[in-house]
Coordinates of C-alpha atoms in Angstrom, one line a residue:
Chain G
X23 CA 133.4 95.9 82.8
X24 CA 134.3 97.0 79.2
X25 CA 130.8 95.7 78.0
X26 CA 129.2 97.9 80.7
X27 CA 131.1 101.0 79.6
X28 CA 130.2 100.2 76.0
X29 CA 126.5 100.0 76.9
X30 CA 126.7 103.0 79.0
X31 CA 128.2 105.1 76.1
X32 CA 125.2 104.0 73.9
X33 CA 122.5 105.4 76.3
X34 CA 120.7 108.6 75.2
X35 CA 120.9 111.6 77.5
X36 CA 117.4 110.6 79.0
X37 CA 118.9 107.2 79.6
X38 CA 121.9 108.4 81.4
X39 CA 119.6 110.7 83.6
X40 CA 117.3 108.0 84.2
X41 CA 120.2 105.4 85.3
X42 CA 121.5 108.2 87.6
X43 CA 118.0 108.6 89.1
X44 CA 117.7 104.9 89.4
X45 CA 121.1 104.5 91.1
X46 CA 120.3 107.3 93.5
X47 CA 117.0 105.5 94.5
X48 CA 118.9 102.3 94.8
X49 CA 121.5 103.8 97.1
X50 CA 118.7 105.5 99.0
X51 CA 117.0 102.0 99.5
X52 CA 120.2 100.0 100.4
X53 CA 121.4 102.5 102.9
X54 CA 118.1 103.7 104.0
X55 CA 119.1 102.9 107.8
X56 CA 122.3 104.8 107.5
X57 CA 121.0 108.0 105.5
X58 CA 117.9 108.5 107.7
X59 CA 118.4 110.5 110.8
X60 CA 115.2 109.4 112.2
X61 CA 113.4 106.1 112.5
X62 CA 110.8 105.6 109.8
X63 CA 108.2 104.1 112.2
X64 CA 108.4 106.2 115.3
X65 CA 107.2 109.6 116.5
X66 CA 110.0 112.1 116.5
X67 CA 108.5 115.5 116.3
X68 CA 105.3 117.3 116.3
X69 CA 102.6 116.5 113.8
X70 CA 102.7 118.3 110.5
X71 CA 106.1 120.1 110.7
X72 CA 106.7 121.6 107.4
X73 CA 110.0 120.7 105.6
X74 CA 113.0 122.1 107.3
X75 CA 116.6 121.3 107.8
X76 CA 116.1 118.6 110.4
X77 CA 113.1 117.0 108.6
X78 CA 113.8 117.5 105.0
X79 CA 110.4 116.4 103.9
X80 CA 108.4 117.4 107.1
X81 CA 106.4 115.0 109.3
X82 CA 103.1 113.5 109.1
X83 CA 99.9 113.4 111.2
X84 CA 101.7 111.4 113.9
X85 CA 104.8 113.2 113.8
X86 CA 106.9 110.6 111.9
X87 CA 109.6 111.9 109.7
X88 CA 108.5 111.7 106.1
X89 CA 112.0 111.6 104.5
X90 CA 112.9 108.5 106.7
X91 CA 109.6 107.0 105.3
X92 CA 110.5 107.7 101.7
X93 CA 114.0 106.1 102.2
X94 CA 112.5 103.1 103.8
X95 CA 109.9 103.0 101.2
X96 CA 112.5 103.0 98.5
X97 CA 114.0 99.9 100.2
X98 CA 110.7 98.0 100.2
X99 CA 109.4 99.1 96.8
X100 CA 112.6 98.5 95.0
X101 CA 113.4 95.3 96.9
X102 CA 109.9 94.0 96.3
X103 CA 109.9 94.9 92.5
X104 CA 113.5 93.5 92.0
X105 CA 112.5 90.4 93.6
X106 CA 109.2 89.9 91.7
X107 CA 110.8 91.0 88.4
X108 CA 113.7 88.6 88.7
X109 CA 111.7 85.5 90.0
X110 CA 109.0 85.9 87.4
X111 CA 111.4 86.4 84.6
X112 CA 113.3 83.4 85.6
X113 CA 110.2 81.4 85.7
X114 CA 109.0 82.8 82.4
X115 CA 112.4 82.2 80.9
X116 CA 112.5 78.4 82.0
X117 CA 108.8 77.8 80.8
X118 CA 109.6 79.7 77.5
X119 CA 112.9 77.6 76.8
X120 CA 111.2 74.3 77.7
X121 CA 108.1 75.0 75.6
X122 CA 110.2 76.2 72.6
X123 CA 112.5 73.2 72.8
X124 CA 110.1 70.5 73.2
X125 CA 107.2 71.9 71.2
X126 CA 104.2 69.8 70.7
X127 CA 101.6 69.5 73.4
X128 CA 103.5 71.4 76.1
X129 CA 104.0 74.4 73.8
X130 CA 100.3 74.4 72.6
X131 CA 99.2 74.3 76.2
X132 CA 101.5 77.2 77.0
X133 CA 100.3 79.3 74.4
X134 CA 96.6 78.6 75.3
X135 CA 97.5 79.6 78.9
X136 CA 99.4 82.8 77.9
X137 CA 96.5 83.6 75.6
X138 CA 93.9 83.4 78.4
X139 CA 96.1 85.1 81.0
X140 CA 96.9 88.0 78.8
X141 CA 93.4 89.1 78.2
X142 CA 92.2 88.7 81.7
X143 CA 92.5 92.3 83.2
X144 CA 95.2 92.3 86.0
X145 CA 94.0 95.0 88.4
X146 CA 90.6 93.3 89.2
X147 CA 92.4 89.9 89.7
X148 CA 95.0 91.5 92.0
X149 CA 92.3 93.1 94.0
X150 CA 90.2 89.9 94.4
X151 CA 93.0 87.7 95.2
X152 CA 94.6 90.0 97.7
X153 CA 91.5 91.0 99.5
X154 CA 90.7 87.2 100.0
X155 CA 94.1 86.1 101.0
X156 CA 94.6 89.1 103.2
X157 CA 97.2 91.7 102.6
X158 CA 100.8 90.6 103.5
X159 CA 104.0 91.0 101.7
X160 CA 104.3 87.3 101.0
X161 CA 100.8 87.2 99.3
X162 CA 101.4 90.3 97.3
X163 CA 104.7 88.8 96.0
X164 CA 103.0 85.4 95.0
X165 CA 100.2 87.2 93.2
X166 CA 102.5 89.6 91.3
X167 CA 104.7 86.9 90.3
X168 CA 101.7 84.7 89.2
X169 CA 100.7 87.6 86.9
X170 CA 104.2 88.7 85.8
X171 CA 105.8 85.6 84.2
X172 CA 103.6 85.6 81.3
X173 CA 105.3 88.3 79.0
X174 CA 108.9 87.1 79.6
X175 CA 107.6 83.5 78.7
X176 CA 106.1 84.8 75.6
X177 CA 109.2 86.7 74.4
X178 CA 111.7 84.1 75.4
X179 CA 109.7 81.3 73.9
X180 CA 109.8 83.1 70.4
X181 CA 113.4 83.9 70.7
X182 CA 114.3 80.3 71.5
X183 CA 112.2 79.1 68.7
X184 CA 114.4 81.3 66.6
X185 CA 117.6 80.1 67.9
X186 CA 116.7 76.4 67.5
X187 CA 116.9 76.8 63.7
X188 CA 120.3 78.6 63.8
X189 CA 122.9 76.3 62.1
X190 CA 125.3 76.1 65.0
X191 CA 122.5 74.8 67.3
X192 CA 121.6 72.1 64.7
X193 CA 125.2 71.1 64.4
X194 CA 125.5 70.8 68.2
X195 CA 122.3 68.8 68.3
X196 CA 123.8 66.6 65.6
X197 CA 126.7 65.8 67.7
X198 CA 124.4 64.8 70.4
X199 CA 123.9 68.0 72.7
X200 CA 120.8 67.6 74.7
X201 CA 118.4 70.0 76.3
X202 CA 120.5 70.7 79.2
X203 CA 123.6 71.2 77.5
X204 CA 122.1 73.3 74.7
X205 CA 120.3 75.6 77.4
X206 CA 123.5 76.1 79.4
X207 CA 126.0 76.6 76.7
X208 CA 124.1 78.3 74.0
X209 CA 120.5 79.5 74.8
X210 CA 121.2 81.4 78.1
X211 CA 124.1 83.3 76.5
X212 CA 121.9 84.5 73.5
X213 CA 118.9 85.2 75.9
X214 CA 120.7 87.3 78.5
X215 CA 120.0 90.6 76.9
X216 CA 116.3 89.7 76.6
X217 CA 116.2 88.5 80.1
X218 CA 117.8 91.7 81.5
X219 CA 115.5 94.0 79.6
X220 CA 112.4 92.0 80.7
X221 CA 113.7 92.3 84.4
X222 CA 113.9 96.0 84.1
X223 CA 110.5 96.3 82.4
X224 CA 108.8 94.2 85.1
X225 CA 110.5 96.4 87.8
X226 CA 108.3 99.6 86.9
X227 CA 105.1 97.4 86.3
X228 CA 105.5 95.9 89.8
X229 CA 106.1 99.3 91.4
X230 CA 102.8 100.6 89.8
X231 CA 100.9 97.4 90.7
X232 CA 102.1 97.6 94.3
X233 CA 101.3 101.2 94.6
X234 CA 97.8 100.7 93.1
X235 CA 97.1 97.9 95.6
X236 CA 98.4 100.0 98.5
X237 CA 96.4 103.0 97.3
X238 CA 93.3 100.8 97.4
X239 CA 94.1 99.7 101.0
X240 CA 95.3 96.2 100.0
X241 CA 99.0 97.0 100.9
X242 CA 100.8 95.0 103.7
X243 CA 100.1 97.6 106.6
X244 CA 103.3 96.5 108.4
X245 CA 105.6 97.4 105.4
X246 CA 105.4 101.1 104.6
X247 CA 106.0 101.2 100.8
X248 CA 105.6 104.5 98.9
X249 CA 102.0 103.4 98.0
X250 CA 101.1 103.0 101.6
X251 CA 102.4 106.4 102.7
X252 CA 100.3 107.8 99.9
X253 CA 97.3 105.8 101.1
X254 CA 97.7 107.0 104.7
X255 CA 98.0 110.7 103.5
X256 CA 95.0 110.4 101.3
X257 CA 93.1 108.7 104.1
X258 CA 93.7 111.6 106.4
X259 CA 90.4 113.5 106.3
X260 CA 91.5 116.9 106.5
X261 CA 94.2 116.6 104.0
X262 CA 92.3 118.6 101.3
X263 CA 91.8 121.8 103.4
X264 CA 95.3 122.1 104.6
X265 CA 98.8 122.7 103.2
X266 CA 100.0 119.4 104.5
X267 CA 99.6 117.7 101.3
X268 CA 102.5 119.5 99.7
X269 CA 104.9 117.4 101.6
X270 CA 102.9 114.5 102.9
X271 CA 101.2 113.6 99.5
X272 CA 103.7 114.9 97.0
X273 CA 106.7 113.2 98.5
X274 CA 105.7 109.5 97.9
X275 CA 103.9 110.4 94.8
X276 CA 106.8 112.1 93.0
X277 CA 109.1 109.3 94.3
X278 CA 106.9 106.8 92.5
X279 CA 106.5 108.7 89.3
X280 CA 110.3 109.6 89.2
X281 CA 111.4 106.0 89.7
X282 CA 108.8 104.6 87.2
X283 CA 109.9 107.2 84.6
X284 CA 113.5 106.5 85.1
X285 CA 113.1 102.7 84.7
X286 CA 110.9 103.2 81.8
X287 CA 113.4 105.4 79.8
X288 CA 116.1 103.1 80.8
X289 CA 114.3 100.0 79.5
X290 CA 113.5 101.8 76.2
X291 CA 117.1 102.6 75.7
X292 CA 118.4 99.2 76.7
X293 CA 115.9 97.5 74.5
X294 CA 117.2 99.6 71.5
X295 CA 120.7 98.6 72.4
X296 CA 120.0 95.0 72.8
X297 CA 117.7 95.1 69.8
X298 CA 115.3 92.6 71.6
X299 CA 112.1 93.9 70.2
X300 CA 110.5 90.9 68.4
Chain L
X12 CA 84.4 74.2 62.0
X13 CA 87.6 76.1 62.3
X14 CA 85.9 79.3 61.6
X15 CA 84.0 79.1 64.8
X16 CA 87.1 78.3 66.9
X17 CA 87.1 81.8 68.5
X18 CA 83.7 81.3 69.8
X19 CA 85.1 78.3 71.7
X20 CA 87.9 80.4 72.8
X21 CA 85.5 82.8 74.5
X22 CA 83.7 80.0 76.2
X23 CA 86.8 78.4 77.5
X24 CA 88.1 81.7 78.7
X25 CA 84.8 82.7 80.4
X26 CA 84.8 79.2 82.3
X27 CA 88.2 79.8 83.5
X28 CA 87.3 83.1 85.0
X29 CA 84.1 81.8 86.3
X30 CA 85.9 78.9 87.9
X31 CA 88.6 81.1 89.3
X32 CA 85.9 83.2 91.0
X33 CA 84.4 80.1 92.4
X34 CA 87.6 78.9 94.0
X35 CA 89.1 82.1 95.4
X36 CA 86.8 82.3 98.3
X37 CA 87.1 78.6 98.8
X38 CA 90.9 78.7 98.9
X39 CA 91.2 81.5 101.3
X40 CA 92.6 81.1 104.8
X41 CA 89.7 80.7 107.0
X42 CA 86.4 81.3 105.3
X43 CA 84.1 84.3 104.3
X44 CA 82.1 84.1 107.5
X45 CA 85.0 84.7 109.7
X46 CA 84.4 88.3 109.7
X47 CA 80.8 88.0 110.2
X48 CA 81.2 85.9 113.4
X49 CA 83.8 88.5 114.7
X50 CA 86.6 86.2 115.3
X51 CA 89.3 88.4 114.1
X52 CA 88.8 91.5 116.2
X53 CA 87.2 93.7 113.6
X54 CA 84.4 96.0 114.4
X55 CA 81.1 94.2 113.9
X56 CA 78.3 95.7 112.0
X57 CA 75.1 94.5 113.3
X58 CA 74.1 91.7 110.8
X59 CA 70.7 90.0 111.7
X60 CA 70.5 86.3 111.8
X61 CA 68.6 86.2 108.5
X62 CA 71.4 88.0 106.8
X63 CA 74.0 85.6 107.8
X64 CA 71.8 82.9 106.8
X65 CA 71.5 84.3 103.3
X66 CA 75.2 84.7 103.1
X67 CA 75.7 81.0 104.1
X68 CA 73.2 80.0 101.7
X69 CA 74.9 81.7 98.8
X70 CA 78.3 79.9 99.5
X71 CA 76.6 76.8 100.7
X72 CA 80.0 75.4 101.8
X73 CA 78.6 72.4 103.7
X74 CA 77.8 70.7 100.5
X75 CA 80.3 68.7 98.4
X76 CA 82.4 70.8 96.2
X77 CA 81.0 69.6 92.9
X78 CA 77.5 70.3 94.1
X79 CA 78.5 73.8 95.2
X80 CA 80.1 74.3 91.7
X81 CA 77.0 73.2 89.8
X82 CA 74.9 75.3 92.1
X83 CA 77.0 78.2 91.6
X84 CA 76.9 77.9 87.7
X85 CA 73.1 77.6 87.9
X86 CA 72.9 80.8 90.0
X87 CA 75.2 82.6 87.5
X88 CA 73.0 81.7 84.6
X89 CA 70.0 83.2 86.3
X90 CA 72.2 86.3 87.0
X91 CA 72.0 85.6 90.7
X92 CA 75.2 87.0 92.1
X93 CA 74.2 86.6 95.7
X94 CA 73.2 89.1 98.4
X95 CA 75.2 91.8 99.8
X96 CA 74.8 92.0 103.6
X97 CA 76.4 95.4 103.8
X98 CA 74.0 97.2 101.5
X99 CA 71.3 94.7 102.2
X100 CA 70.5 94.2 98.6
X101 CA 70.8 91.9 95.7
X102 CA 74.5 92.1 94.3
X103 CA 73.1 92.4 90.7
X104 CA 70.8 95.2 91.6
X105 CA 73.8 97.1 93.2
X106 CA 76.0 96.5 90.3
X107 CA 73.3 97.9 87.9
X108 CA 72.8 100.9 90.0
X109 CA 76.5 101.8 90.0
X110 CA 77.0 101.1 86.3
X111 CA 75.0 104.2 85.5
X112 CA 77.9 106.2 86.9
X113 CA 80.7 104.1 85.5
X114 CA 79.6 103.5 81.8
X115 CA 79.2 107.3 81.1
X116 CA 82.7 107.9 82.8
X117 CA 84.4 105.2 80.7
X118 CA 82.5 106.1 77.4
X119 CA 83.5 109.7 77.6
X120 CA 87.0 109.0 78.4
X121 CA 87.3 106.5 75.6
X122 CA 85.8 109.0 73.1
X123 CA 88.0 111.8 74.1
X124 CA 91.3 109.9 74.4
X125 CA 90.7 108.0 71.0
X126 CA 89.8 111.1 69.3
X127 CA 92.6 113.4 70.7
X128 CA 95.2 110.5 70.5
X129 CA 94.4 110.0 66.8
X130 CA 94.4 113.7 65.9
X131 CA 97.6 114.4 67.6
X132 CA 99.2 111.2 66.2
X133 CA 98.1 112.3 62.7
X134 CA 99.4 115.7 63.0
X135 CA 102.6 114.1 64.5
X136 CA 103.1 111.8 61.6
X137 CA 102.3 114.6 59.0
X138 CA 105.0 116.9 60.7
X139 CA 107.3 114.2 61.6
X140 CA 110.5 115.3 63.1
X141 CA 109.2 118.7 63.8
X142 CA 109.1 120.4 67.3
X143 CA 105.6 119.6 67.8
X144 CA 106.2 115.9 66.9
X145 CA 109.0 115.6 69.3
X146 CA 107.4 117.3 72.2
X147 CA 104.1 115.5 71.7
X148 CA 106.0 112.2 71.4
X149 CA 107.9 112.9 74.6
X150 CA 104.8 113.9 76.6
X151 CA 102.7 110.9 75.3
X152 CA 105.5 108.4 76.4
X153 CA 105.6 110.0 79.8
X154 CA 101.8 109.9 80.0
X155 CA 101.9 106.1 79.0
X156 CA 104.3 105.2 81.9
X157 CA 103.0 107.3 84.8
X158 CA 100.1 105.4 86.4
X159 CA 97.1 107.8 85.8
X160 CA 95.7 107.8 89.1
X161 CA 98.7 109.5 90.4
X162 CA 98.1 112.2 87.9
X163 CA 94.5 112.2 89.1
X164 CA 95.8 112.8 92.8
X165 CA 97.8 115.9 91.5
X166 CA 94.7 117.0 89.7
X167 CA 92.6 116.6 92.8
X168 CA 95.0 118.8 95.0
X169 CA 95.7 121.5 92.5
X170 CA 92.5 122.0 90.5
X171 CA 90.3 120.7 93.0
X172 CA 91.5 121.5 96.5
X173 CA 93.7 124.6 95.9
X174 CA 92.0 126.4 93.1
X175 CA 88.6 125.0 93.9
X176 CA 87.8 124.9 90.1
X177 CA 86.2 121.5 90.5
X178 CA 84.6 119.6 93.3
X179 CA 86.9 117.2 94.9
X180 CA 84.7 114.2 95.6
X181 CA 81.6 112.5 94.6
X182 CA 79.5 112.4 91.3
X183 CA 76.9 115.1 92.4
X184 CA 76.2 117.6 95.2
X185 CA 74.8 115.7 98.2
X186 CA 71.6 117.2 99.4
X187 CA 72.0 119.7 96.5
X188 CA 68.9 122.0 96.0
X189 CA 68.3 122.0 92.4
X190 CA 65.6 124.0 90.9
X191 CA 65.8 123.0 87.4
X192 CA 66.7 119.9 85.6
X193 CA 69.5 121.9 83.9
X194 CA 71.1 122.8 87.1
X195 CA 71.2 119.2 88.1
X196 CA 72.8 118.2 84.9
X197 CA 75.5 120.9 85.0
X198 CA 76.3 119.9 88.5
X199 CA 76.9 116.2 87.5
X200 CA 79.0 117.3 84.6
X201 CA 81.0 119.7 86.8
X202 CA 81.7 116.6 89.0
X203 CA 82.6 114.3 86.2
X204 CA 85.2 116.7 84.6
X205 CA 88.2 115.6 86.6
X206 CA 87.6 111.8 86.7
X207 CA 86.9 111.7 83.0
X208 CA 90.0 113.8 82.3
X209 CA 92.2 111.6 84.4
X210 CA 90.7 108.4 82.9
X211 CA 91.3 109.8 79.5
X212 CA 95.0 109.8 80.4
X213 CA 95.1 106.2 80.8
X214 CA 94.9 105.4 77.2
X215 CA 95.5 108.6 75.3
X216 CA 99.3 107.7 74.9
X217 CA 98.5 104.4 73.6
X218 CA 96.2 105.8 70.9
X219 CA 98.7 108.5 70.0
X220 CA 101.6 106.1 69.5
X221 CA 99.4 103.7 67.7
X222 CA 98.0 106.4 65.4
X223 CA 101.4 108.0 64.9
X224 CA 102.9 104.7 63.9
X225 CA 100.1 103.7 61.4
X226 CA 99.9 107.1 59.9
X227 CA 103.7 107.2 59.3
X228 CA 103.4 103.8 57.8
X229 CA 100.6 104.9 55.5
X230 CA 102.6 108.0 54.6
X231 CA 105.4 105.9 53.1
X232 CA 103.0 104.0 50.9
X233 CA 103.0 104.4 47.1
X234 CA 99.4 105.8 46.8
X235 CA 100.2 108.6 49.0
X236 CA 103.2 109.4 46.8
X237 CA 100.8 109.1 43.8
X238 CA 98.2 111.3 45.5
X239 CA 101.0 114.0 46.1
X240 CA 102.2 113.7 42.6
X241 CA 98.7 114.2 41.2
X242 CA 98.9 117.5 43.2
X243 CA 95.9 116.8 45.5
X244 CA 95.3 119.1 48.4
X245 CA 96.8 118.1 51.8
X246 CA 93.1 118.1 53.0
X247 CA 92.2 115.4 50.5
X248 CA 95.1 113.3 51.2
X249 CA 94.6 113.5 55.1
X250 CA 91.0 112.9 55.0
X251 CA 90.4 110.6 52.1
X252 CA 93.6 108.5 52.1
X253 CA 95.0 108.6 55.7
X254 CA 92.0 108.6 57.9
X255 CA 90.1 106.1 55.8
X256 CA 92.9 103.5 56.0
X257 CA 94.1 104.4 59.4
X258 CA 90.8 104.6 61.4
X259 CA 89.7 101.0 61.5
X260 CA 92.9 99.6 63.3
X261 CA 92.5 102.6 65.8
X262 CA 88.8 101.6 66.5
X263 CA 89.8 98.0 67.1
X264 CA 92.5 99.4 69.5
X265 CA 89.5 100.7 71.6
X266 CA 88.3 97.2 72.2
X267 CA 91.8 95.9 72.9
X268 CA 92.8 98.4 75.5
X269 CA 89.5 98.0 77.4
X270 CA 91.2 96.2 80.0
X271 CA 93.5 99.0 80.9
X272 CA 90.7 101.3 81.1
X273 CA 88.5 99.3 83.4
X274 CA 91.5 99.0 85.7
X275 CA 92.1 102.7 85.4
X276 CA 88.5 103.4 86.1
X277 CA 88.6 101.4 89.4
X278 CA 91.6 103.5 90.7
X279 CA 90.3 106.8 89.3
X280 CA 86.8 106.3 90.8
X281 CA 88.6 105.8 94.1
X282 CA 90.9 109.0 93.8
X283 CA 87.8 111.2 93.1
X284 CA 85.3 109.1 95.3
X285 CA 83.1 108.8 92.3
X286 CA 80.1 106.7 93.0
X287 CA 80.7 103.9 90.4
X288 CA 81.5 100.4 90.3
X289 CA 85.2 100.9 91.2
X290 CA 84.4 102.8 94.3
X291 CA 82.0 100.1 95.5
X292 CA 84.7 97.6 94.8
X293 CA 86.9 99.3 97.1
X294 CA 84.4 99.7 99.9
X295 CA 83.2 96.1 99.6
X296 CA 87.0 95.2 100.3
X297 CA 86.7 97.5 103.5
X298 CA 83.5 96.0 104.7
X299 CA 84.4 92.4 103.6
X300 CA 81.3 92.2 101.4
X301 CA 82.6 89.1 99.6
X302 CA 79.7 88.3 97.4
X303 CA 79.6 91.9 96.2
X304 CA 83.3 92.0 95.6
X305 CA 83.1 88.8 93.6
X306 CA 80.1 90.1 91.8
X307 CA 81.9 93.2 90.6
X308 CA 85.1 91.2 89.7
X309 CA 83.0 88.9 87.5
X310 CA 81.2 91.7 85.8
X311 CA 84.2 93.7 85.0
X312 CA 86.5 90.9 84.0
X313 CA 83.9 89.3 81.7
X314 CA 83.2 92.6 80.1
X315 CA 86.9 93.0 79.3
X316 CA 87.2 89.4 78.2
X317 CA 84.4 89.7 75.7
X318 CA 85.4 93.2 74.3
X319 CA 89.2 92.0 73.9
X320 CA 88.2 88.8 72.0
X321 CA 85.8 90.9 69.8
X322 CA 88.7 93.4 69.2
X323 CA 91.0 90.4 68.2
X324 CA 88.4 89.1 65.9
X325 CA 87.8 92.4 64.2
X326 CA 91.5 92.8 63.8
X327 CA 91.9 89.4 62.2
X328 CA 89.0 90.2 59.7
X329 CA 90.7 93.6 58.9
X330 CA 94.2 92.0 58.5
X331 CA 94.1 88.4 57.6
X332 CA 97.9 88.0 58.1
X333 CA 97.3 88.1 61.9
X334 CA 95.5 84.8 61.8
X335 CA 98.4 82.6 61.6
X336 CA 100.6 84.9 63.9

């Protein structure tokens, strides 16, 4: 607890605001069912009601409440990105530690793979795989994880390489500490800040990737993320000639922008505090 | 021998992408013909038997895998990317026809963003700590984080739909009646403003931050101090010392950030329904025009790969320290 307080005190004003925004979105997502007065996937009013007291952000073309959709979208978008970020960072961390510890052929293979994967542009690959596999949440998660573990693996590998040369690790090794012992007792503790920063960085990347896919019509149609709400709104033919865009398009759009910015500023701050930039 | 290792790198990377492209349709659930045969309840377009035959011939899945692969490589070498049943044309022809929209869009955006980014970065570094510097830095960080197609959507609704300053979709006025050539060109430029402005935002933050950093670095060097001590004019210091030393790494940056711009272009073209390659990619997803989709994937990815590797190479020549990094 003390540690958290210490970190909080070190945040800049932007970082504190960002943290607040992030927590608000998190609460919105976790308690979306309790906060929303209307179901997110059912017709509750006339079409295109402009924002008012009952429908905070108005309704869409079918008469579904947009605020409820934003709440539910927070749950899916944040849930998805947290999951992808955590899983891919853990995979990246394990790969990075193993490669750095054992070195040799494993390490060289990993470096090769990382080099190749980093220069392949991610959006075209996301597009082509998800259009062949079909748009479902499971597929989107798999593809995003496949593309996201690379940068944590790279960072954690080079940090572990540094750690390996530290005197206390060398001493521990001299006394017979093996890979598992070193990892559990020494590496992990030192790597925690990097792992956390990497997770936070991946969160905003995942939100953007998912929104881009949904925007192109490759989102999971049964799970309404913010990107999908935006995609539906932009797909509505008359949207350009009416006032509806002011609530239907802007709500998901600003939600994505706010969350992405909040996470980005937060990660810049945390990166400085943890001093993980290599 | 070691000097040519990077050429081997290019070849290996290209082979990986080409192989990936080969396996993706073959690993998908079902097969690419499912749609053609209408088994999944989608609305069918009226494909002729001949079309379907050509489609199957392209994938020739009834042969052994190795034979398919060799066949596929042979076709690639001949630039035969298959046949689009939706457009009823060769994929390579279709891609060429769309590139004439995408290439100018990308080129203009790169020119604008690298120029503006560098100039603003230079001013920021020169006046480091001033109000201008802090404001610029803040805005650029924000621009760097927000996905630019979302800003494009904002442009579309404000500048396009609300104030009607710019057309909201397309690359030219359909069925427009142009008397002179000049009118037609103006029309095309008018349509291109918002897309290129949005695409510019994809990378301007990147150039700015990079230029600012490297200029700050240069400013701390001894030769700048000497130049100042000699009483040289600011103009001379900026143009002769800073730009000359700072411009080359920024130019290689263009190559290295090409992947971002291509990804951005796909999204931006779809925001503005701009008739380029990215728009066609999206419509080929909708119509499940798999050969076309794969052709576009291959062309864009390979272009990015080659430019990135060239950028890396130039970087190494400029800064030999990177070689062992």
